[in-house]
């Protein structure tokens, strides 16, 4: 059987390696396994970015209705990832700062960094500038569920908070208490003479 790419109904293109049965099995050779894990991490992050998915968990392996079903299994070759292998991939993603366990007290679900917190901080700040939101107090809801769809639509609050902390560190944001909890005020950048 020749390996070929497959375009999913969503338009996402699965790479040809996804049609290789060994891709779904942990390999005994460390070099081969490291290569396969690298392919899995790139595939997971690309799929998450394409579909704006922020989490991946071991529970997604068993849920055939999960948005991850077509990635974590390949019915054409009767293969699927098993929990220990996905667990190892999630651990590797956490170690390489491509994801973080969320909540941090468990090891079965990760928050994916298809954009790093630093990139999200820049996206948030650029969004604030482009929409005229500097010096305006915004609730987290207004950012994650804006009236007009934006790159921040649907971002988990935990990831938004990580971005805001980074903006605070360089003086581009201030956390403000609001009636419903917390909000943020994006501050104009001061130019250095």
Coordinates of C-alpha atoms in Angstrom, one line a residue:
X1 CA 0.0 0.0 0.0
X2 CA 1.5 3.3 -1.1
X3 CA 1.5 6.0 1.5
X4 CA -0.5 9.1 0.5
X5 CA -1.8 12.2 2.0
X6 CA -5.5 12.4 2.8
X7 CA -7.6 15.6 2.9
X8 CA -10.2 15.4 5.6
X9 CA -13.8 16.8 5.1
X10 CA -12.7 19.9 7.0
X11 CA -10.0 20.6 4.4
X12 CA -7.1 19.6 6.7
X13 CA -4.4 17.6 4.9
X14 CA -3.1 14.5 6.8
X15 CA 0.5 13.8 6.0
X16 CA 1.4 10.6 4.3
X17 CA 3.1 9.3 7.4
X18 CA -0.4 9.1 9.0
X19 CA -1.0 6.1 6.6
X20 CA 2.0 4.2 7.9
X21 CA 1.0 1.5 10.5
X22 CA 4.2 1.9 12.6
X23 CA 3.4 5.6 13.1
X24 CA 0.7 4.5 15.6
X25 CA 3.0 2.3 17.6
X26 CA 5.8 3.2 20.0
X27 CA 9.1 2.2 18.4
X28 CA 11.9 0.3 20.4
X29 CA 14.7 2.3 18.6
X30 CA 15.1 5.6 20.4
X31 CA 16.1 7.5 17.2
X32 CA 13.1 6.2 15.3
X33 CA 10.8 7.0 18.2
X34 CA 12.1 10.5 18.6
X35 CA 11.5 11.1 14.9
X36 CA 7.9 9.7 15.2
X37 CA 7.2 11.8 18.2
X38 CA 8.4 14.9 16.3
X39 CA 6.0 14.0 13.5
X40 CA 3.2 13.5 16.0
X41 CA 3.8 16.8 17.7
X42 CA 3.9 18.7 14.4
X43 CA 0.7 17.0 13.3
X44 CA -1.1 17.7 16.6
X45 CA -0.2 21.4 16.6
X46 CA -1.0 21.9 12.9
X47 CA -4.4 20.2 13.4
X48 CA -5.1 22.2 16.5
X49 CA -4.2 25.5 14.7
X50 CA -6.3 24.6 11.7
X51 CA -9.4 23.8 13.8
X52 CA -8.7 26.3 16.7
X53 CA -8.5 23.5 19.2
X54 CA -6.8 24.3 22.5
X55 CA -6.8 21.0 24.4
X56 CA -6.0 17.4 23.9
X57 CA -6.6 14.6 26.4
X58 CA -6.3 10.9 26.7
X59 CA -10.2 10.8 26.7
X60 CA -10.1 12.0 23.1
X61 CA -8.7 8.5 22.2
X62 CA -12.0 6.8 23.1
X63 CA -14.4 9.4 21.8
X64 CA -15.2 8.7 18.2
X65 CA -17.1 12.0 18.0
X66 CA -14.0 14.0 19.3
X67 CA -12.7 16.5 16.8
X68 CA -9.4 14.6 17.2
X69 CA -10.8 11.2 16.0
X70 CA -9.4 11.5 12.5
X71 CA -5.9 12.3 13.8
X72 CA -5.6 9.9 16.6
X73 CA -6.9 7.0 14.5
X74 CA -6.8 5.8 10.9
X75 CA -9.7 3.5 10.1
X76 CA -8.3 2.9 6.6
X77 CA -5.4 1.0 8.0
X78 CA -7.2 -0.1 11.2
X79 CA -4.8 1.7 13.5
X80 CA -5.1 4.1 16.5
X81 CA -2.9 5.6 19.1
X82 CA -3.0 3.8 22.5
X83 CA -3.1 5.7 25.8
X84 CA 0.5 5.0 26.8
X85 CA 1.8 6.4 23.5
X86 CA -0.4 9.5 23.5
X87 CA 0.6 10.0 27.2
X88 CA 4.3 9.9 26.2
X89 CA 3.7 12.4 23.4
X90 CA 1.8 14.8 25.7
X91 CA 4.6 14.5 28.2
X92 CA 7.2 15.3 25.5
X93 CA 5.1 18.3 24.3
X94 CA 5.0 19.6 27.9
X95 CA 8.7 19.1 28.3
X96 CA 9.4 21.0 25.1
X97 CA 7.0 23.9 25.9
X98 CA 4.6 23.0 23.1
X99 CA 1.8 22.3 25.6
X100 CA 1.2 22.4 29.4
X101 CA -0.7 20.0 31.6
X102 CA -4.0 21.8 32.5
X103 CA -4.8 21.7 35.2
X104 CA -1.2 21.2 36.2
X105 CA -2.0 18.6 38.9
X106 CA -2.8 15.9 36.3
X107 CA -1.0 14.3 33.4
X108 CA -4.0 13.3 31.1
X109 CA -4.9 16.6 29.4
X110 CA -2.9 19.4 27.9
X111 CA -3.4 23.0 26.8
X112 CA -1.8 23.2 23.4
X113 CA 0.6 25.9 22.4
X114 CA 0.1 26.2 18.7
X115 CA 0.8 29.8 19.5
X116 CA 3.1 30.3 22.5
X117 CA 2.0 32.5 25.4
X118 CA 4.4 35.1 24.0
X119 CA 2.8 35.0 20.6
X120 CA -0.7 35.2 22.2
X121 CA 0.5 38.3 24.2
X122 CA 1.5 39.9 20.9
X123 CA -1.8 38.9 19.2
X124 CA -3.7 40.3 22.1
X125 CA -1.8 43.6 22.1
X126 CA -2.0 44.0 18.3
X127 CA -5.8 43.3 18.5
X128 CA -6.1 46.0 21.2
X129 CA -4.3 48.5 19.0
X130 CA -6.2 47.6 15.8
X131 CA -9.6 47.8 17.5
X132 CA -8.8 51.0 19.4
X133 CA -9.0 49.3 22.8
X134 CA -5.9 50.8 24.4
X135 CA -6.6 52.4 27.8
X136 CA -10.0 50.6 27.8
X137 CA -10.9 48.1 30.5
X138 CA -11.9 44.9 28.9
X139 CA -13.3 41.9 30.6
X140 CA -11.9 38.5 29.7
X141 CA -15.3 37.7 28.1
X142 CA -15.1 40.6 25.8
X143 CA -11.7 39.4 24.6
X144 CA -12.6 35.7 24.3
X145 CA -16.1 36.3 22.9
X146 CA -15.8 39.5 20.9
X147 CA -18.7 40.9 18.9
X148 CA -16.7 40.4 15.7
X149 CA -14.7 37.2 15.4
X150 CA -11.0 37.7 16.0
X151 CA -7.8 35.6 16.5
X152 CA -8.7 35.6 20.2
X153 CA -12.2 34.2 19.8
X154 CA -12.5 31.1 22.0
X155 CA -9.1 31.3 23.6
X156 CA -9.2 29.6 27.0
X157 CA -9.0 32.1 29.9
X158 CA -6.1 30.3 31.4
X159 CA -4.1 30.9 28.2
X160 CA -5.3 34.5 28.0
X161 CA -4.1 35.1 31.6
X162 CA -0.7 33.7 30.6
X163 CA -0.5 36.2 27.8
X164 CA -1.7 39.1 30.0
X165 CA 1.0 38.3 32.6
X166 CA 3.6 38.6 29.9
X167 CA 2.2 41.9 28.8
X168 CA 2.2 43.1 32.4
X169 CA 5.9 42.3 32.7
X170 CA 6.8 44.7 29.9
X171 CA 4.4 47.4 30.9
X172 CA 1.8 46.9 28.1
X173 CA -1.1 45.7 30.3
X174 CA -2.6 46.1 33.7
X175 CA -5.0 43.7 35.4
X176 CA -8.1 45.5 36.7
X177 CA -10.8 44.2 39.1
X178 CA -14.2 44.4 37.4
X179 CA -17.7 43.4 38.7
X180 CA -17.5 39.9 37.1
X181 CA -13.9 39.2 38.3
X182 CA -10.9 40.4 36.4
X183 CA -10.3 42.5 33.3
X184 CA -7.4 44.0 31.6
X185 CA -6.4 47.4 30.4
X186 CA -3.9 47.4 27.5
X187 CA -1.5 50.3 27.8
X188 CA 0.2 52.3 25.1
X189 CA 3.8 51.5 24.6
X190 CA 6.1 54.2 25.8
X191 CA 8.9 55.1 23.4
X192 CA 12.4 55.2 24.8
X193 CA 14.3 58.4 23.7

